[in-house]
mmCIF file of C-alpha atoms in Angstrom:
data_model
loop_
_atom_site.group_PDB
_atom_site.id
_atom_site.type_symbol
_atom_site.label_atom_id
_atom_site.label_comp_id
_atom_site.label_asym_id
_atom_site.label_seq_id
_atom_site.Cartn_x
_atom_site.Cartn_y
_atom_site.Cartn_z
ATOM 1 C CA MET A 1 81.249 111.537 97.039
ATOM 2 C CA TYR A 2 82.162 110.543 93.470
ATOM 3 C CA GLU A 3 83.049 107.035 94.671
ATOM 4 C CA LEU A 4 79.649 106.714 96.340
ATOM 5 C CA GLN A 5 77.954 107.804 93.122
ATOM 6 C CA ALA A 6 80.042 105.365 91.077
ATOM 7 C CA LEU A 7 79.081 102.426 93.295
ATOM 8 C CA LEU A 8 75.400 103.340 93.315
ATOM 9 C CA ALA A 9 75.494 103.687 89.516
ATOM 10 C CA PHE A 10 76.973 100.195 89.322
ATOM 11 C CA LYS A 11 74.140 98.845 91.469
ATOM 12 C CA GLY A 12 71.659 100.686 89.251
ATOM 13 C CA GLY A 13 72.965 98.731 86.273
ATOM 14 C CA LEU A 14 72.107 95.405 87.862
ATOM 15 C CA SER A 15 69.116 93.530 86.526
ATOM 16 C CA ASN A 16 68.033 92.649 90.045
ATOM 17 C CA HIS A 17 68.070 95.720 92.255
ATOM 18 C CA THR A 18 67.420 93.671 95.373
ATOM 19 C CA THR A 19 70.986 92.357 95.288
ATOM 20 C CA LEU A 20 73.686 94.207 97.193
ATOM 21 C CA SER A 21 71.016 95.200 99.684
ATOM 22 C CA SER A 22 73.592 96.845 101.946
ATOM 23 C CA TRP A 23 74.440 99.378 99.229
ATOM 24 C CA THR A 24 72.004 102.167 100.139
ATOM 25 C CA MET A 25 72.193 105.921 100.659
ATOM 26 C CA GLU A 26 70.978 105.405 104.219
ATOM 27 C CA ASN A 27 74.005 103.197 104.812
ATOM 28 C CA SER A 28 76.468 105.324 102.860
ATOM 29 C CA HIS A 29 78.100 107.080 105.827
ATOM 30 C CA ASN A 30 80.014 103.889 106.588
ATOM 31 C CA LEU A 31 80.217 102.139 103.224
ATOM 32 C CA CYS A 32 83.782 100.943 103.864
ATOM 33 C CA VAL A 33 82.509 98.736 106.664
ATOM 34 C CA SER A 34 78.867 98.003 105.951
ATOM 35 C CA TRP A 35 78.748 97.674 102.150
ATOM 36 C CA GLU A 36 79.236 94.113 100.983
ATOM 37 C CA GLY A 37 82.466 93.519 99.077
ATOM 38 C CA VAL A 38 83.808 97.065 99.497
ATOM 39 C CA ILE A 39 87.230 97.515 101.074
ATOM 40 C CA CYS A 40 88.810 100.910 101.637
ATOM 41 C CA ASN A 41 92.194 102.353 102.491
ATOM 42 C CA ASN A 42 92.468 102.591 106.274
ATOM 43 C CA VAL A 43 93.958 106.076 106.102
ATOM 44 C CA THR A 44 92.273 107.848 103.191
ATOM 45 C CA GLY A 45 88.966 105.964 103.199
ATOM 46 C CA GLN A 46 89.036 105.614 99.419
ATOM 47 C CA VAL A 47 87.859 102.390 97.792
ATOM 48 C CA ILE A 48 90.788 100.110 96.899
ATOM 49 C CA MET A 49 89.063 96.740 96.457
ATOM 50 C CA LEU A 50 85.753 95.397 95.167
ATOM 51 C CA ASP A 51 85.225 91.703 95.834
ATOM 52 C CA LEU A 52 81.888 90.821 94.219
ATOM 53 C CA ARG A 53 82.741 87.313 93.087
ATOM 54 C CA ASP A 54 80.148 84.549 93.034
ATOM 55 C CA LEU A 55 77.255 86.795 94.066
ATOM 56 C CA ASN A 56 75.234 85.826 90.957
ATOM 57 C CA LEU A 57 74.938 89.429 89.875
ATOM 58 C CA SER A 58 73.417 90.184 86.475
ATOM 59 C CA VAL A 59 73.969 93.388 84.528
ATOM 60 C CA TRP A 60 72.129 94.856 81.573
ATOM 61 C CA LYS A 61 75.032 97.191 80.745
ATOM 62 C CA TYR A 62 78.727 97.025 81.584
ATOM 63 C CA PRO A 63 79.544 98.779 84.878
ATOM 64 C CA ILE A 64 81.427 101.694 83.329
ATOM 65 C CA SER A 65 80.912 103.646 86.540
ATOM 66 C CA LEU A 66 83.562 101.477 88.191
ATOM 67 C CA MET A 67 86.103 103.215 85.949
ATOM 68 C CA HIS A 68 85.618 106.200 88.279
ATOM 69 C CA LEU A 69 87.272 104.517 91.255
ATOM 70 C CA PRO A 70 90.764 105.906 90.597
ATOM 71 C CA LEU A 71 92.609 104.157 93.428
ATOM 72 C CA LEU A 72 91.036 100.722 92.924
ATOM 73 C CA LYS A 73 93.673 97.986 93.242
ATOM 74 C CA VAL A 74 91.599 94.793 93.113
ATOM 75 C CA LEU A 75 88.459 94.245 91.017
ATOM 76 C CA SER A 76 86.844 90.819 91.270
ATOM 77 C CA LEU A 77 83.645 90.346 89.289
ATOM 78 C CA SER A 78 83.856 86.602 88.673
ATOM 79 C CA GLY A 79 80.475 85.072 87.938
ATOM 80 C CA LEU A 80 78.925 88.372 86.857
ATOM 81 C CA ASN A 81 76.242 87.567 84.279
ATOM 82 C CA GLY A 82 76.052 89.721 81.180
ATOM 83 C CA THR A 83 77.080 89.067 77.573
ATOM 84 C CA LEU A 84 78.902 92.360 77.071
ATOM 85 C CA PRO A 85 82.246 93.659 75.792
ATOM 86 C CA ILE A 86 84.863 94.934 78.196
ATOM 87 C CA PRO A 87 85.009 98.768 78.121
ATOM 88 C CA LYS A 88 87.984 100.291 76.325
ATOM 89 C CA ASP A 89 88.404 102.965 79.000
ATOM 90 C CA ILE A 90 89.328 100.339 81.579
ATOM 91 C CA TRP A 91 92.884 101.655 81.261
ATOM 92 C CA ASN A 92 91.742 104.601 83.424
ATOM 93 C CA LEU A 93 92.185 102.280 86.417
ATOM 94 C CA THR A 94 95.905 103.009 86.525
ATOM 95 C CA HIS A 95 96.371 101.665 90.064
ATOM 96 C CA LEU A 96 94.657 98.333 89.387
ATOM 97 C CA GLU A 97 96.852 95.378 90.381
ATOM 98 C CA GLU A 98 94.388 92.483 90.104
ATOM 99 C CA LEU A 99 91.612 92.128 87.530
ATOM 100 C CA HIS A 100 89.299 89.109 87.888
ATOM 101 C CA PRO A 101 86.332 89.147 85.484
ATOM 102 C CA GLU A 102 86.447 85.393 84.953
ATOM 103 C CA ASP A 103 83.295 83.503 83.962
ATOM 104 C CA CYS A 104 81.389 86.693 83.122
ATOM 105 C CA SER A 105 80.364 85.889 79.515
ATOM 106 C CA LEU A 106 82.385 88.869 78.287
ATOM 107 C CA THR A 107 82.474 89.179 74.501
ATOM 108 C CA GLY A 108 84.379 90.986 71.781
ATOM 109 C CA SER A 109 88.115 91.522 71.533
ATOM 110 C CA LEU A 110 90.568 91.975 74.354
ATOM 111 C CA PRO A 111 91.103 95.753 74.219
ATOM 112 C CA PRO A 112 94.710 96.776 73.534
ATOM 113 C CA GLN A 113 94.294 99.392 76.252
ATOM 114 C CA LEU A 114 94.959 96.572 78.735
ATOM 115 C CA GLY A 115 98.613 96.940 77.829
ATOM 116 C CA GLN A 116 98.613 100.422 79.376
ATOM 117 C CA MET A 117 97.652 99.119 82.828
ATOM 118 C CA GLY A 118 101.216 98.896 84.041
ATOM 119 C CA ALA A 119 100.371 98.175 87.682
ATOM 120 C CA LEU A 120 98.688 94.821 86.934
ATOM 121 C CA ILE A 121 100.194 91.770 88.609
ATOM 122 C CA THR A 122 97.252 89.397 87.963
ATOM 123 C CA LEU A 123 94.977 89.216 84.912
ATOM 124 C CA ASP A 124 92.310 86.498 84.896
ATOM 125 C CA PHE A 125 89.951 86.387 81.892
ATOM 126 C CA ARG A 126 89.210 82.655 81.833
ATOM 127 C CA TYR A 127 85.781 81.266 80.930
ATOM 128 C CA ASN A 128 84.577 84.157 78.789
ATOM 129 C CA ILE A 129 83.695 84.500 75.096
ATOM 130 C CA PHE A 130 86.516 86.729 73.884
ATOM 131 C CA THR A 131 87.354 86.425 70.188
ATOM 132 C CA ASP A 132 90.108 87.606 67.835
ATOM 133 C CA SER A 133 93.788 87.381 68.710
ATOM 134 C CA ILE A 134 95.759 87.833 71.912
ATOM 135 C CA PRO A 135 97.024 91.451 71.886
ATOM 136 C CA MET A 136 100.804 91.684 71.552
ATOM 137 C CA ILE A 137 100.759 94.651 73.899
ATOM 138 C CA LEU A 138 100.045 92.363 76.868
ATOM 139 C CA GLY A 139 103.771 91.655 76.791
ATOM 140 C CA HIS A 140 104.321 95.234 77.994
ATOM 141 C CA LEU A 141 102.792 94.475 81.405
ATOM 142 C CA SER A 142 106.180 94.264 83.085
ATOM 143 C CA ASN A 143 104.733 93.958 86.603
ATOM 144 C CA LEU A 144 102.541 90.974 85.705
ATOM 145 C CA ASN A 145 104.237 88.480 88.023
ATOM 146 C CA THR A 146 101.425 86.335 89.418
ATOM 147 C CA SER A 147 99.095 85.034 86.720
ATOM 148 C CA LEU A 148 97.955 85.592 83.147
ATOM 149 C CA ASP A 149 94.948 83.360 82.470
ATOM 150 C CA LEU A 150 93.107 83.648 79.154
ATOM 151 C CA SER A 151 91.936 80.035 79.099
ATOM 152 C CA SER A 152 88.571 78.827 77.813
ATOM 153 C CA ASN A 153 87.879 81.646 75.394
ATOM 154 C CA GLN A 154 87.394 81.744 71.621
ATOM 155 C CA LEU A 155 90.633 83.500 70.775
ATOM 156 C CA THR A 156 92.408 82.738 67.520
ATOM 157 C CA GLY A 157 95.803 83.207 65.927
ATOM 158 C CA VAL A 158 99.307 82.673 67.223
ATOM 159 C CA ILE A 159 100.653 83.146 70.724
ATOM 160 C CA PRO A 160 102.364 86.565 70.635
ATOM 161 C CA PRO A 161 106.152 86.287 71.055
ATOM 162 C CA SER A 162 105.901 89.412 73.220
ATOM 163 C CA LEU A 163 104.525 87.290 76.082
ATOM 164 C CA GLY A 164 108.096 86.109 76.552
ATOM 165 C CA GLU A 165 108.834 89.587 77.919
ATOM 166 C CA LEU A 166 106.803 88.727 81.036
ATOM 167 C CA VAL A 167 109.919 87.373 82.707
ATOM 168 C CA GLY A 168 108.482 87.550 86.226
ATOM 169 C CA LEU A 169 105.262 85.667 85.464
ATOM 170 C CA CYS A 170 104.473 82.684 87.699
ATOM 171 C CA ILE A 171 101.432 81.171 85.911
ATOM 172 C CA LEU A 172 100.582 81.313 82.200
ATOM 173 C CA ASN A 173 97.383 79.570 81.101
ATOM 174 C CA LEU A 174 96.360 79.773 77.443
ATOM 175 C CA SER A 175 94.544 76.436 77.294
ATOM 176 C CA HIS A 176 91.312 76.047 75.293
ATOM 177 C CA THR A 177 91.911 79.283 73.366
ATOM 178 C CA HIS A 178 92.066 77.955 69.774
ATOM 179 C CA SER A 179 95.652 79.244 69.523
ATOM 180 C CA SER A 180 97.588 77.968 66.513
ATOM 181 C CA GLY A 181 101.083 78.106 65.041
ATOM 182 C CA ASN A 182 104.360 77.397 66.801
ATOM 183 C CA ILE A 183 105.141 77.909 70.470
ATOM 184 C CA PRO A 184 107.239 81.114 70.535
ATOM 185 C CA GLN A 185 110.939 80.671 71.236
ATOM 186 C CA THR A 186 110.675 83.709 73.487
ATOM 187 C CA LEU A 187 108.784 81.789 76.176
ATOM 188 C CA GLY A 188 112.188 80.479 77.234
ATOM 189 C CA LYS A 189 113.057 83.994 78.400
ATOM 190 C CA MET A 190 110.685 83.507 81.298
ATOM 191 C CA GLU A 191 113.458 81.629 83.094
ATOM 192 C CA LEU A 192 115.366 84.860 83.745
ATOM 193 C CA THR A 193 113.830 85.338 87.195
ATOM 194 C CA PHE A 194 113.284 81.619 87.801
ATOM 195 C CA GLY A 195 109.669 82.418 88.528
ATOM 196 C CA MET A 196 107.591 80.446 86.011
ATOM 197 C CA LYS A 197 105.846 77.645 87.918
ATOM 198 C CA SER A 198 102.970 76.605 85.660
ATOM 199 C CA LEU A 199 102.603 76.650 81.868
ATOM 200 C CA ASN A 200 99.373 75.366 80.305
ATOM 201 C CA LEU A 201 98.982 75.484 76.521
ATOM 202 C CA SER A 202 96.740 72.429 76.223
ATOM 203 C CA ASN A 203 93.709 71.894 73.979
ATOM 204 C CA ASN A 204 94.801 74.165 71.163
ATOM 205 C CA MET A 205 96.040 73.784 67.590
ATOM 206 C CA LEU A 206 99.726 74.413 68.254
ATOM 207 C CA SER A 207 102.169 72.786 65.858
ATOM 208 C CA GLY A 208 105.893 72.435 65.297
ATOM 209 C CA ALA A 209 108.532 71.258 67.734
ATOM 210 C CA LEU A 210 108.869 72.222 71.354
ATOM 211 C CA PRO A 211 111.471 75.015 71.051
ATOM 212 C CA PRO A 212 114.888 74.446 72.700
ATOM 213 C CA SER A 213 114.470 77.639 74.725
ATOM 214 C CA PHE A 214 111.367 76.040 76.225
ATOM 215 C CA PHE A 215 113.550 73.766 78.328
ATOM 216 C CA SER A 216 115.493 76.626 79.886
ATOM 217 C CA LEU A 217 112.470 76.916 82.172
ATOM 218 C CA SER A 218 113.728 73.819 83.962
ATOM 219 C CA CYS A 219 114.996 75.817 86.921
ATOM 220 C CA SER A 220 111.498 76.674 88.097
ATOM 221 C CA LEU A 221 108.775 74.992 86.049
ATOM 222 C CA GLN A 222 106.661 72.533 88.051
ATOM 223 C CA HIS A 223 103.504 72.149 85.950
ATOM 224 C CA LEU A 224 103.640 71.644 82.180
ATOM 225 C CA ASP A 225 100.595 70.794 80.066
ATOM 226 C CA VAL A 226 100.816 70.955 76.269
ATOM 227 C CA SER A 227 98.448 68.040 75.664
ATOM 228 C CA LYS A 228 95.936 67.849 72.804
ATOM 229 C CA ASN A 229 97.872 69.835 70.223
ATOM 230 C CA TRP A 230 99.697 68.955 66.987
ATOM 231 C CA LEU A 231 103.221 69.232 68.376
ATOM 232 C CA THR A 232 106.087 67.354 66.759
ATOM 233 C CA GLY A 233 109.794 67.003 67.464
ATOM 234 C CA SER A 234 112.235 64.371 68.621
ATOM 235 C CA SER A 235 113.157 65.380 72.171
ATOM 236 C CA LEU A 236 111.236 65.772 75.396
ATOM 237 C CA GLY A 237 114.082 67.797 76.869
ATOM 238 C CA ASP A 238 115.085 67.851 80.510
ATOM 239 C CA LEU A 239 112.746 69.646 82.904
ATOM 240 C CA SER A 240 114.299 68.785 86.227
ATOM 241 C CA ASN A 241 111.795 70.145 88.749
ATOM 242 C CA LEU A 242 108.511 69.091 87.166
ATOM 243 C CA LEU A 243 105.728 67.738 89.366
ATOM 244 C CA TYR A 244 103.142 67.465 86.550
ATOM 245 C CA MET A 245 103.861 66.770 82.884
ATOM 246 C CA ASP A 246 101.203 66.087 80.245
ATOM 247 C CA LEU A 247 102.402 65.847 76.632
ATOM 248 C CA SER A 248 99.681 63.448 75.510
ATOM 249 C CA GLN A 249 97.784 63.535 72.205
ATOM 250 C CA ASN A 250 100.437 65.157 70.044
ATOM 251 C CA ALA A 251 102.811 63.800 67.371
ATOM 252 C CA LEU A 252 106.042 63.777 69.396
ATOM 253 C CA GLN A 253 108.807 61.442 68.253
ATOM 254 C CA GLY A 254 112.050 60.120 69.684
ATOM 255 C CA ILE A 255 112.848 58.355 72.940
ATOM 256 C CA ILE A 256 112.011 58.990 76.571
ATOM 257 C CA LEU A 257 115.223 60.302 78.112
ATOM 258 C CA ALA A 258 116.617 58.335 81.036
ATOM 259 C CA SER A 259 117.187 61.638 82.860
ATOM 260 C CA LEU A 260 113.415 62.006 83.221
ATOM 261 C CA SER A 261 113.378 59.001 85.545
ATOM 262 C CA HIS A 262 114.912 61.200 88.243
ATOM 263 C CA LEU A 263 111.918 63.514 88.339
ATOM 264 C CA ASN A 264 109.928 63.657 91.568
ATOM 265 C CA ILE A 265 106.767 63.823 89.496
ATOM 266 C CA GLY A 266 103.164 63.048 90.377
ATOM 267 C CA LEU A 267 101.680 62.903 86.869
ATOM 268 C CA PHE A 268 103.455 61.888 83.661
ATOM 269 C CA ASN A 269 101.503 61.348 80.445
ATOM 270 C CA VAL A 270 103.047 60.913 76.990
ATOM 271 C CA SER A 271 100.287 58.728 75.542
ATOM 272 C CA HIS A 272 98.980 59.083 71.966
ATOM 273 C CA ASN A 273 102.266 60.183 70.366
ATOM 274 C CA ASN A 274 104.877 58.572 68.094
ATOM 275 C CA LEU A 275 107.539 57.846 70.721
ATOM 276 C CA SER A 276 109.864 54.889 70.277
ATOM 277 C CA GLY A 277 112.423 52.815 72.159
ATOM 278 C CA SER A 278 112.330 51.464 75.686
ATOM 279 C CA ILE A 279 110.722 53.071 78.691
ATOM 280 C CA PRO A 280 113.520 53.706 81.249
ATOM 281 C CA GLN A 281 113.151 51.132 84.015
ATOM 282 C CA THR A 282 114.353 53.328 86.861
ATOM 283 C CA GLY A 283 112.882 55.955 89.127
ATOM 284 C CA LYS A 284 109.369 57.336 88.971
ATOM 285 C CA LEU A 285 108.797 56.391 85.326
ATOM 286 C CA THR A 286 108.166 52.799 86.411
ATOM 287 C CA THR A 287 105.359 53.808 88.776
ATOM 288 C CA PHE A 288 102.932 55.226 86.209
ATOM 289 C CA PRO A 289 100.146 53.131 84.643
ATOM 290 C CA ALA A 290 100.244 51.794 81.105
ATOM 291 C CA SER A 291 97.755 54.490 80.104
ATOM 292 C CA SER A 292 100.526 57.077 80.544
ATOM 293 C CA TYR A 293 102.440 55.468 77.650
ATOM 294 C CA ALA A 294 99.633 53.992 75.537
ATOM 295 C CA ARG A 295 99.176 54.521 71.790
ATOM 296 C CA ASN A 296 102.875 55.018 71.010
ATOM 297 C CA PRO A 297 103.309 52.329 68.327
ATOM 298 C CA TYR A 298 107.090 51.918 68.721
ATOM 299 C CA LEU A 299 107.382 52.224 72.494
ATOM 300 C CA CYS A 300 108.034 49.177 74.668
ATOM 301 C CA GLY A 301 108.871 48.083 78.204
ATOM 302 C CA LEU A 302 106.966 47.961 81.435
ATOM 303 C CA PRO A 303 104.320 49.004 82.320
ATOM 304 C CA LEU A 304 103.243 48.314 78.729
ATOM 305 C CA ILE A 305 102.203 44.716 78.133
ATOM 306 C CA THR A 306 104.263 44.507 74.932
ATOM 307 C CA VAL A 307 107.615 42.914 75.734
ATOM 308 C CA GLN A 308 109.445 43.733 72.525
ATOM 309 C CA CYS A 309 109.154 46.841 70.410
ATOM 310 C CA SER A 310 107.923 46.605 66.883
ATOM 311 C CA PRO A 311 110.560 47.589 64.317
ATOM 312 C CA ASN A 312 110.633 51.327 63.760
ATOM 313 C CA PRO A 313 110.701 52.045 60.070
ATOM 314 C CA THR A 314 112.253 55.450 60.658
ATOM 315 C CA GLU A 315 115.410 53.998 62.195
#
């Protein structure tokens, strides 16, 4: 009965009460089947999943009543309209494995209580208006092995080194978050389970060199995007299994390693850097357009039109 009351209270907080028309007392005897977006455990009948994504729901207060669904495993509210903070008592959902409030105009800070939700395997907060820093305690989510996506928010500060403790994580997306400082050396620890497939730190204010530990991800990493930062350094490293690599619009120096020509890669972009030397004329590196190498003043070789490199004053 308390789950029924919690769901009806959630509907009561919607600005448009005509939405979720199947959620009625008259229809409550079979809510697991007839209520839109509600999925229950086949044995106990308790609610384990709410899939309310892209229903254009609008709320005038945050649905705190959903915190009273103790066995909820999946909560998808993507597209929910309401400029509100996320409730601090969300940690009461101790069985929650997937949390998807993306594109909900959520505001305020990411509550540190998220770090107490040890069952989480997916956390997707992209396209919100969160501010302040990324909580270090997120690194305590040891079961987070699918995705951590905080992209397109208004977060500030450095990337917490504690995120390197998420050794089972498959996808990490911190793009468009206003993050600054160096890339933590600890991100290289993510190679321990060979699970990291995609790392996106693009469109931030990150500086310093790509850390050596970064390239220990080579066993698994397929998608790397650190474009549009202030990164420096003299080596691109060797990331053997990459399918997508965008290092453009930084201040990287040095040469393009010949070993990169063996990559079976679909996108390669190192434009708008300070690279020098000759582009290796073997393998896939010869198949990319000139725009992939453009605006590197000391770089030469096909597909660039320049035949000879200009002298590099640093050599």
